[in-house]
Amino acid sequence: MTTAVRLLNGVTREFAKTIATIDPLLPSSRALKENINVTEFLREFVEARTPAAGRYDTKLLLRLPESSVGPVIRFNRTRLLQIAENLLQNSIYWLRQGPLPDGGRREVSVEVTSKGFEWSDSGPGIRPSLESSIFDAYVSDKPKAESSGLGLHVVSTFLELERCSIRLNEQRNSIGRRYKFEIDLNGAAITTNSF
């Protein structure tokens, strides 16, 4: 009973967030936007979350191109933080579950690109049957008791609200699964840097 109540509370919270992103008149939807340097934002995020990732024996790495500082976007900082947090929690979950295809190392990689950033981890990757629906609401490979299936859907929705997007890269890991997310922030870009 307690597990069911917790799951219902989690689903209700995520559902309320999703509804808030759809209705522009709701107070939480009218959040202020600010200019955000994507590289600096991700640097701060990785630095702040590295100790928490370490508790799960996971390395959290930020990869920066040598020649650029990445794009500057006009975005709501809280929503961008929620996007990064949802991606991190998803990675940590799968790194803890396995299988880990590359020798058991637990690693999350965030790489700044000219369009935004790429997010990947050394976990099992996306099951092929979910590749085309992974960003849909209530789609998850996690057991129902452990997931509402809204984490990646919320990420996608927050990005779409700003004319941005997330997609699953075609690259496959050593067990043949797609594992890398490309986050395109060009729709919110003020400036971009070509690498």
Coordinates of N, CA and C in Angstrom, one line a residue:
M1 N 0.8 -1.2 0.0 CA 0.0 0.0 0.0 C 0.9 1.3 0.0
T2 N 1.9 1.3 0.9 CA 2.8 2.5 0.9 C 3.5 2.7 -0.4
T3 N 3.9 1.7 -1.1 CA 4.6 1.8 -2.4 C 3.6 2.4 -3.4
A4 N 2.4 1.9 -3.4 CA 1.4 2.4 -4.3 C 1.1 3.9 -4.1
V5 N 1.0 4.3 -2.8 CA 0.8 5.7 -2.5 C 2.0 6.6 -2.9
R6 N 3.2 6.1 -2.7 CA 4.4 6.8 -3.1 C 4.4 7.0 -4.6
L7 N 4.1 5.9 -5.3 CA 4.1 6.0 -6.8 C 3.0 6.9 -7.3
L8 N 1.9 6.9 -6.7 CA 0.8 7.8 -7.1 C 1.2 9.2 -6.8
N9 N 1.8 9.5 -5.7 CA 2.3 10.9 -5.4 C 3.3 11.4 -6.4
G10 N 4.2 10.5 -6.8 CA 5.2 10.8 -7.8 C 4.6 11.1 -9.2
V11 N 3.7 10.3 -9.6 CA 3.0 10.4 -10.8 C 2.2 11.7 -10.8
T12 N 1.5 12.0 -9.7 CA 0.7 13.3 -9.6 C 1.6 14.5 -9.7
R13 N 2.8 14.5 -9.1 CA 3.7 15.6 -9.1 C 4.2 15.8 -10.6
E14 N 4.6 14.7 -11.2 CA 5.1 14.8 -12.6 C 4.0 15.3 -13.6
F15 N 2.8 14.8 -13.3 CA 1.7 15.2 -14.2 C 1.3 16.6 -14.0
A16 N 1.4 17.1 -12.8 CA 1.2 18.6 -12.5 C 2.2 19.4 -13.2
K17 N 3.5 19.0 -13.2 CA 4.5 19.7 -13.9 C 4.2 19.8 -15.4
T18 N 3.8 18.6 -15.9 CA 3.5 18.5 -17.4 C 2.4 19.4 -17.8
I19 N 1.3 19.4 -17.0 CA 0.2 20.3 -17.2 C 0.6 21.8 -17.2
A20 N 1.4 22.1 -16.2 CA 1.9 23.5 -16.1 C 2.7 23.9 -17.3
T21 N 3.3 23.0 -18.0 CA 4.1 23.4 -19.2 C 3.2 23.6 -20.4
I22 N 2.0 23.0 -20.3 CA 1.0 23.1 -21.4 C 0.2 24.4 -21.4
D23 N -0.2 24.8 -20.2 CA -1.1 26.0 -20.0 C -0.2 27.2 -19.7
P24 N -0.1 28.1 -20.6 CA 0.8 29.3 -20.4 C 0.2 30.3 -19.3
L25 N -1.0 30.1 -18.9 CA -1.6 31.0 -17.9 C -1.3 30.6 -16.5
L26 N -0.9 29.4 -16.3 CA -0.6 28.9 -15.0 C 0.7 29.6 -14.5
P27 N 0.7 30.0 -13.2 CA 1.8 30.7 -12.6 C 3.2 30.1 -12.9
S28 N 3.2 28.7 -12.7 CA 4.5 28.1 -12.9 C 5.0 28.0 -14.3
S29 N 4.1 28.3 -15.2 CA 4.5 28.3 -16.7 C 5.1 29.7 -17.1
R30 N 4.8 30.7 -16.3 CA 5.3 32.0 -16.7 C 6.6 32.3 -16.0
A31 N 7.5 31.3 -16.0 CA 8.8 31.5 -15.3 C 9.7 32.4 -16.2
L32 N 10.5 33.1 -15.5 CA 11.4 34.1 -16.1 C 12.5 33.3 -16.8
K33 N 12.9 33.9 -18.0 CA 14.0 33.4 -18.7 C 15.2 34.3 -18.5
E34 N 16.3 33.7 -18.7 CA 17.6 34.5 -18.6 C 18.6 34.0 -19.6
N35 N 19.6 34.8 -19.8 CA 20.7 34.3 -20.7 C 21.6 33.4 -19.9
I36 N 21.8 32.2 -20.5 CA 22.6 31.1 -19.9 C 23.7 30.7 -20.8
N37 N 24.9 30.7 -20.4 CA 26.0 30.1 -21.1 C 25.9 28.6 -20.8
V38 N 25.7 27.8 -21.8 CA 25.5 26.4 -21.7 C 26.7 25.7 -21.0
T39 N 27.9 26.1 -21.5 CA 29.1 25.5 -20.9 C 29.2 25.8 -19.4
E40 N 29.0 27.1 -19.0 CA 29.1 27.4 -17.6 C 28.0 26.7 -16.8
F41 N 26.8 26.7 -17.3 CA 25.7 26.0 -16.6 C 26.0 24.5 -16.4
L42 N 26.5 23.8 -17.4 CA 26.9 22.4 -17.3 C 28.0 22.2 -16.4
R43 N 29.0 23.1 -16.4 CA 30.2 23.0 -15.5 C 29.7 23.1 -14.0
E44 N 28.8 24.0 -13.7 CA 28.3 24.2 -12.4 C 27.4 22.9 -12.0
F45 N 26.6 22.4 -12.9 CA 25.8 21.3 -12.6 C 26.7 20.1 -12.3
V46 N 27.7 19.8 -13.2 CA 28.5 18.6 -13.0 C 29.3 18.8 -11.7
E47 N 29.8 20.0 -11.4 CA 30.6 20.2 -10.1 C 29.7 19.9 -8.9
A48 N 28.4 20.4 -9.0 CA 27.5 20.2 -7.8 C 27.0 18.8 -7.7
R49 N 26.9 18.0 -8.8 CA 26.4 16.7 -8.7 C 27.4 15.6 -8.6
T50 N 28.7 15.9 -8.8 CA 29.8 14.9 -8.7 C 29.8 14.2 -7.4
P51 N 29.7 14.8 -6.2 CA 29.7 14.1 -5.0 C 28.5 13.1 -4.9
A52 N 27.3 13.5 -5.3 CA 26.2 12.6 -5.3 C 26.4 11.4 -6.2
A53 N 26.9 11.6 -7.4 CA 27.2 10.5 -8.4 C 28.2 9.6 -7.8
G54 N 29.2 10.2 -7.1 CA 30.3 9.4 -6.5 C 29.7 8.4 -5.4
R55 N 28.6 8.7 -4.8 CA 28.0 7.8 -3.8 C 27.5 6.5 -4.5
Y56 N 27.3 6.6 -5.8 CA 26.9 5.4 -6.5 C 28.1 4.9 -7.4
D57 N 29.3 5.2 -7.0 CA 30.5 4.8 -7.7 C 30.4 5.2 -9.2
T58 N 29.9 6.4 -9.4 CA 29.7 6.8 -10.8 C 30.6 8.1 -11.0
K59 N 31.3 8.1 -12.1 CA 32.0 9.3 -12.5 C 31.1 10.2 -13.4
L60 N 31.1 11.5 -13.1 CA 30.3 12.4 -13.9 C 31.3 13.3 -14.6
L61 N 31.4 13.2 -15.9 CA 32.4 13.9 -16.7 C 31.8 15.0 -17.6
L62 N 32.5 16.1 -17.6 CA 32.1 17.2 -18.6 C 33.2 17.3 -19.6
R63 N 32.8 17.1 -20.9 CA 33.7 17.2 -22.0 C 33.5 18.5 -22.8
L64 N 34.5 19.3 -22.9 CA 34.5 20.6 -23.6 C 35.3 20.6 -24.8
P65 N 34.8 21.1 -25.9 CA 35.7 21.2 -27.1 C 36.8 22.3 -26.8
E66 N 37.9 22.1 -27.3 CA 39.0 23.0 -27.0 C 38.8 24.4 -27.6
S67 N 38.1 24.5 -28.7 CA 38.0 25.8 -29.4 C 36.8 26.7 -29.1
S68 N 35.9 26.3 -28.1 CA 34.7 27.0 -27.9 C 34.2 27.0 -26.5
V69 N 33.3 27.9 -26.2 CA 32.7 27.9 -24.9 C 31.2 27.5 -25.0
G70 N 30.8 27.1 -26.2 CA 29.4 26.6 -26.4 C 28.4 27.8 -26.5
P71 N 27.1 27.4 -26.8 CA 26.1 28.4 -27.1 C 25.7 29.2 -25.8
V72 N 25.1 30.4 -26.0 CA 24.4 31.1 -25.0 C 22.9 31.1 -25.4
I73 N 22.1 30.7 -24.4 CA 20.7 30.5 -24.7 C 19.8 31.4 -23.8
R74 N 18.6 31.7 -24.2 CA 17.6 32.4 -23.4 C 16.6 31.3 -23.0
F75 N 16.7 31.0 -21.7 CA 16.0 29.8 -21.2 C 15.6 30.0 -19.7
N76 N 14.6 29.3 -19.2 CA 14.3 29.3 -17.8 C 15.3 28.4 -17.1
R77 N 16.1 28.9 -16.1 CA 17.1 28.2 -15.5 C 16.6 27.0 -14.7
T78 N 15.4 27.1 -14.1 CA 14.8 26.0 -13.3 C 14.5 24.9 -14.2
R79 N 13.9 25.2 -15.4 CA 13.6 24.1 -16.3 C 14.8 23.4 -16.9
L80 N 15.8 24.2 -17.2 CA 17.1 23.6 -17.7 C 17.7 22.7 -16.6
L81 N 17.6 23.2 -15.4 CA 18.1 22.3 -14.3 C 17.3 21.0 -14.2
Q82 N 16.0 21.1 -14.3 CA 15.2 19.9 -14.3 C 15.5 18.9 -15.4
I83 N 15.8 19.5 -16.6 CA 16.2 18.7 -17.7 C 17.5 17.9 -17.4
A84 N 18.5 18.6 -16.9 CA 19.8 17.9 -16.6 C 19.6 16.9 -15.4
E85 N 18.8 17.3 -14.4 CA 18.5 16.4 -13.3 C 17.8 15.1 -13.7
N86 N 16.8 15.3 -14.6 CA 16.1 14.1 -15.0 C 17.0 13.1 -15.8
L87 N 17.9 13.7 -16.7 CA 18.9 12.9 -17.4 C 19.8 12.2 -16.5
L88 N 20.3 13.0 -15.4 CA 21.2 12.4 -14.5 C 20.6 11.2 -13.7
Q89 N 19.4 11.4 -13.2 CA 18.7 10.4 -12.4 C 18.5 9.2 -13.3
N90 N 18.1 9.4 -14.5 CA 17.9 8.2 -15.4 C 19.2 7.5 -15.6
S91 N 20.3 8.2 -15.8 CA 21.6 7.5 -16.0 C 22.0 6.7 -14.8
I92 N 21.9 7.4 -13.6 CA 22.3 6.7 -12.4 C 21.5 5.4 -12.2
Y93 N 20.2 5.5 -12.4 CA 19.3 4.3 -12.2 C 19.9 3.2 -13.1
W94 N 20.1 3.4 -14.4 CA 20.5 2.3 -15.3 C 21.9 1.9 -15.0
L95 N 22.8 2.8 -14.5 CA 24.1 2.3 -14.2 C 24.1 1.4 -13.0
R96 N 23.1 1.6 -12.1 CA 23.0 0.8 -10.9 C 22.4 -0.6 -11.2
Q97 N 21.5 -0.6 -12.3 CA 20.8 -1.8 -12.7 C 21.7 -2.7 -13.6
G98 N 22.4 -2.1 -14.5 CA 23.2 -2.9 -15.5 C 22.3 -3.5 -16.5
P99 N 22.9 -4.4 -17.4 CA 24.3 -4.7 -17.4 C 25.2 -3.6 -17.9
L100 N 26.4 -3.6 -17.5 CA 27.3 -2.5 -17.9 C 28.2 -3.1 -19.0
P101 N 28.0 -2.7 -20.2 CA 28.7 -3.4 -21.3 C 30.2 -3.1 -21.4
D102 N 30.7 -2.1 -20.8 CA 32.1 -1.7 -21.0 C 33.0 -2.0 -19.8
G103 N 33.0 -3.2 -19.4 CA 33.9 -3.6 -18.3 C 33.5 -3.2 -16.9
G104 N 32.3 -2.8 -16.8 CA 31.7 -2.5 -15.4 C 32.0 -1.1 -15.0
R105 N 32.6 -0.2 -15.8 CA 32.8 1.1 -15.4 C 31.5 1.9 -15.4
R106 N 31.3 2.8 -14.4 CA 30.1 3.6 -14.3 C 30.5 5.0 -14.6
E107 N 30.0 5.5 -15.7 CA 30.4 6.8 -16.1 C 29.3 7.5 -16.9
V108 N 29.1 8.8 -16.5 CA 28.1 9.7 -17.2 C 28.9 10.7 -17.9
S109 N 28.7 11.0 -19.2 CA 29.4 11.9 -19.9 C 28.5 13.0 -20.5
V110 N 28.8 14.3 -20.3 CA 28.1 15.4 -20.8 C 29.1 16.2 -21.7
E111 N 28.7 16.3 -22.9 CA 29.7 16.9 -23.9 C 29.0 18.1 -24.5
V112 N 29.6 19.3 -24.4 CA 29.1 20.5 -25.0 C 29.3 20.4 -26.5
T113 N 28.3 20.8 -27.3 CA 28.4 20.9 -28.7 C 28.0 22.2 -29.2
S114 N 28.1 22.5 -30.5 CA 27.8 23.8 -31.1 C 26.3 24.0 -31.0
K115 N 25.5 23.0 -30.9 CA 24.0 23.1 -30.8 C 23.5 23.1 -29.4
G116 N 24.2 22.5 -28.5 CA 23.8 22.4 -27.1 C 24.7 21.4 -26.3
F117 N 24.2 20.2 -26.1 CA 25.1 19.2 -25.5 C 24.6 17.8 -25.8
E118 N 25.5 16.8 -25.6 CA 25.1 15.4 -25.7 C 25.3 14.8 -24.3
W119 N 24.4 13.8 -24.0 CA 24.4 13.1 -22.7 C 24.4 11.6 -23.0
S120 N 25.4 11.0 -22.3 CA 25.5 9.5 -22.5 C 26.0 8.9 -21.2
D121 N 25.8 7.6 -21.1 CA 26.4 6.9 -19.9 C 26.8 5.5 -20.4
S122 N 27.6 4.8 -19.5 CA 28.1 3.5 -19.9 C 27.2 2.4 -19.4
G123 N 25.9 2.7 -19.3 CA 24.9 1.7 -18.9 C 24.5 0.9 -20.1
P124 N 23.4 0.1 -19.9 CA 22.9 -0.8 -21.0 C 22.4 -0.1 -22.2
G125 N 22.0 1.1 -22.1 CA 21.4 1.8 -23.3 C 19.9 1.5 -23.4
I126 N 19.3 2.0 -24.5 CA 17.9 1.9 -24.7 C 17.5 0.6 -25.4
R127 N 16.5 -0.2 -24.9 CA 16.1 -1.4 -25.5 C 15.5 -1.1 -26.9
P128 N 15.9 -1.8 -28.0 CA 15.5 -1.5 -29.3 C 14.0 -1.3 -29.5
S129 N 13.2 -2.0 -28.8 CA 11.7 -1.8 -29.0 C 11.2 -0.5 -28.4
L130 N 12.0 0.2 -27.6 CA 11.6 1.5 -27.1 C 12.2 2.7 -27.8
E131 N 13.1 2.4 -28.8 CA 13.8 3.5 -29.4 C 12.9 4.6 -30.0
S132 N 11.8 4.2 -30.6 CA 10.9 5.2 -31.2 C 9.9 5.9 -30.3
S133 N 9.8 5.4 -29.1 CA 8.8 5.9 -28.2 C 9.4 6.4 -26.8
I134 N 10.7 6.4 -26.7 CA 11.3 6.7 -25.4 C 10.9 8.0 -24.8
F135 N 10.5 9.0 -25.6 CA 10.2 10.3 -25.1 C 8.6 10.5 -24.9
D136 N 7.9 9.4 -25.2 CA 6.4 9.5 -25.0 C 6.1 9.4 -23.5
A137 N 5.0 9.9 -23.1 CA 4.5 9.8 -21.7 C 4.3 8.4 -21.3
Y138 N 4.7 8.0 -20.1 CA 4.4 6.7 -19.5 C 5.2 5.6 -20.2
V139 N 6.2 5.9 -21.0 CA 7.1 4.9 -21.6 C 8.3 4.8 -20.7
S140 N 8.6 3.6 -20.3 CA 9.8 3.3 -19.5 C 10.1 1.8 -19.5
D141 N 11.4 1.5 -19.4 CA 11.8 0.1 -19.3 C 12.0 -0.3 -17.8
K142 N 11.8 0.7 -16.9 CA 11.9 0.4 -15.5 C 10.6 -0.3 -15.0
P143 N 10.7 -1.0 -13.9 CA 9.5 -1.6 -13.3 C 8.5 -0.5 -12.9
K144 N 7.2 -0.8 -13.1 CA 6.2 0.2 -12.8 C 6.3 0.7 -11.4
A145 N 6.7 -0.1 -10.5 CA 6.8 0.4 -9.1 C 7.9 1.4 -8.9
E146 N 8.8 1.5 -9.8 CA 10.0 2.4 -9.7 C 10.0 3.6 -10.6
S147 N 9.0 3.7 -11.5 CA 9.0 4.7 -12.5 C 7.6 5.1 -12.9
S148 N 7.4 6.4 -13.1 CA 6.1 6.9 -13.6 C 6.2 7.0 -15.2
G149 N 7.4 6.8 -15.7 CA 7.5 6.9 -17.2 C 7.4 8.3 -17.7
L150 N 7.6 9.3 -16.9 CA 7.5 10.7 -17.3 C 8.8 11.5 -17.4
G151 N 9.9 10.9 -16.8 CA 11.1 11.7 -16.8 C 11.6 12.2 -18.1
L152 N 11.8 11.3 -19.1 CA 12.3 11.8 -20.4 C 11.2 12.5 -21.2
H153 N 9.9 12.2 -20.9 CA 8.8 13.0 -21.5 C 8.8 14.4 -21.0
V154 N 9.1 14.6 -19.8 CA 9.2 16.0 -19.2 C 10.3 16.7 -19.8
V155 N 11.5 16.1 -20.0 CA 12.6 16.7 -20.6 C 12.3 17.1 -22.0
S156 N 11.6 16.2 -22.8 CA 11.2 16.6 -24.2 C 10.2 17.7 -24.2
T157 N 9.3 17.7 -23.3 CA 8.2 18.8 -23.3 C 8.9 20.1 -22.9
F158 N 9.7 20.2 -21.9 CA 10.4 21.4 -21.5 C 11.2 22.0 -22.7
L159 N 11.9 21.1 -23.4 CA 12.7 21.6 -24.6 C 11.8 22.1 -25.7
E160 N 10.7 21.3 -26.0 CA 9.8 21.7 -27.1 C 9.2 23.1 -26.8
L161 N 8.9 23.4 -25.5 CA 8.3 24.7 -25.2 C 9.3 25.9 -25.6
E162 N 10.5 25.6 -25.8 CA 11.5 26.6 -26.2 C 12.0 26.4 -27.6
R163 N 11.3 25.6 -28.4 CA 11.6 25.3 -29.8 C 13.0 24.6 -29.8
C164 N 13.2 23.8 -28.8 CA 14.4 23.0 -28.7 C 14.0 21.5 -28.8
S165 N 15.0 20.6 -28.8 CA 14.6 19.2 -28.9 C 15.7 18.3 -28.3
I166 N 15.2 17.0 -28.1 CA 16.1 16.0 -27.7 C 15.9 14.8 -28.6
R167 N 16.9 14.1 -29.0 CA 16.8 12.9 -29.9 C 17.8 11.9 -29.4
L168 N 17.5 10.7 -29.8 CA 18.4 9.5 -29.5 C 19.3 9.4 -30.7
N169 N 20.6 9.5 -30.4 CA 21.6 9.4 -31.5 C 21.6 8.0 -32.0
E170 N 22.0 7.8 -33.3 CA 22.0 6.5 -33.9 C 23.2 5.6 -33.4
Q171 N 24.2 6.2 -32.8 CA 25.3 5.4 -32.4 C 24.9 4.3 -31.4
R172 N 25.5 3.2 -31.4 CA 25.2 2.1 -30.6 C 26.4 1.7 -29.7
N173 N 26.1 1.2 -28.5 CA 27.2 0.7 -27.6 C 27.6 -0.7 -28.0
S174 N 28.5 -1.3 -27.1 CA 29.0 -2.6 -27.5 C 28.0 -3.7 -27.4
I175 N 26.8 -3.5 -26.9 CA 25.8 -4.6 -26.9 C 24.7 -4.2 -27.9
G176 N 25.0 -3.2 -28.8 CA 24.1 -3.0 -29.9 C 22.9 -2.0 -29.6
R177 N 23.0 -1.3 -28.4 CA 21.9 -0.4 -28.1 C 22.3 1.0 -28.2
R178 N 21.3 1.8 -28.6 CA 21.5 3.3 -28.7 C 21.6 3.8 -27.3
Y179 N 22.5 4.8 -27.0 CA 22.7 5.2 -25.6 C 23.0 6.7 -25.5
K180 N 23.0 7.4 -26.5 CA 23.4 8.8 -26.4 C 22.3 9.8 -26.8
F181 N 22.0 10.7 -26.0 CA 21.0 11.7 -26.2 C 21.6 13.0 -26.8
E182 N 21.1 13.6 -27.8 CA 21.5 14.9 -28.4 C 20.5 15.9 -28.0
I183 N 20.9 16.9 -27.3 CA 20.0 18.0 -26.9 C 20.4 19.2 -27.7
D184 N 19.4 19.6 -28.6 CA 19.6 20.7 -29.5 C 18.9 22.0 -28.9
L185 N 19.7 23.0 -28.5 CA 19.2 24.2 -27.9 C 19.2 25.4 -28.9
N186 N 19.3 25.1 -30.2 CA 19.4 26.2 -31.2 C 18.1 27.1 -31.1
G187 N 17.0 26.5 -30.8 CA 15.8 27.3 -30.8 C 15.8 28.4 -29.8
A188 N 16.6 28.2 -28.8 CA 16.7 29.2 -27.7 C 18.0 30.0 -27.7
A189 N 18.8 29.8 -28.8 CA 20.2 30.3 -28.8 C 20.1 31.8 -29.1
I190 N 21.0 32.5 -28.3 CA 21.3 33.9 -28.6 C 22.5 34.0 -29.4
T191 N 23.5 33.2 -29.0 CA 24.7 33.1 -29.8 C 25.1 31.7 -29.9
T192 N 25.8 31.3 -31.0 CA 26.3 29.9 -31.1 C 27.8 30.1 -31.5
N193 N 28.5 29.0 -31.2 CA 29.9 29.0 -31.6 C 30.1 27.8 -32.5
S194 N 30.7 28.0 -33.6 CA 31.0 26.8 -34.5 C 32.3 26.2 -34.0
F195 N 32.4 24.9 -34.0 CA 33.6 24.2 -33.5 C 34.4 23.8 -34.7

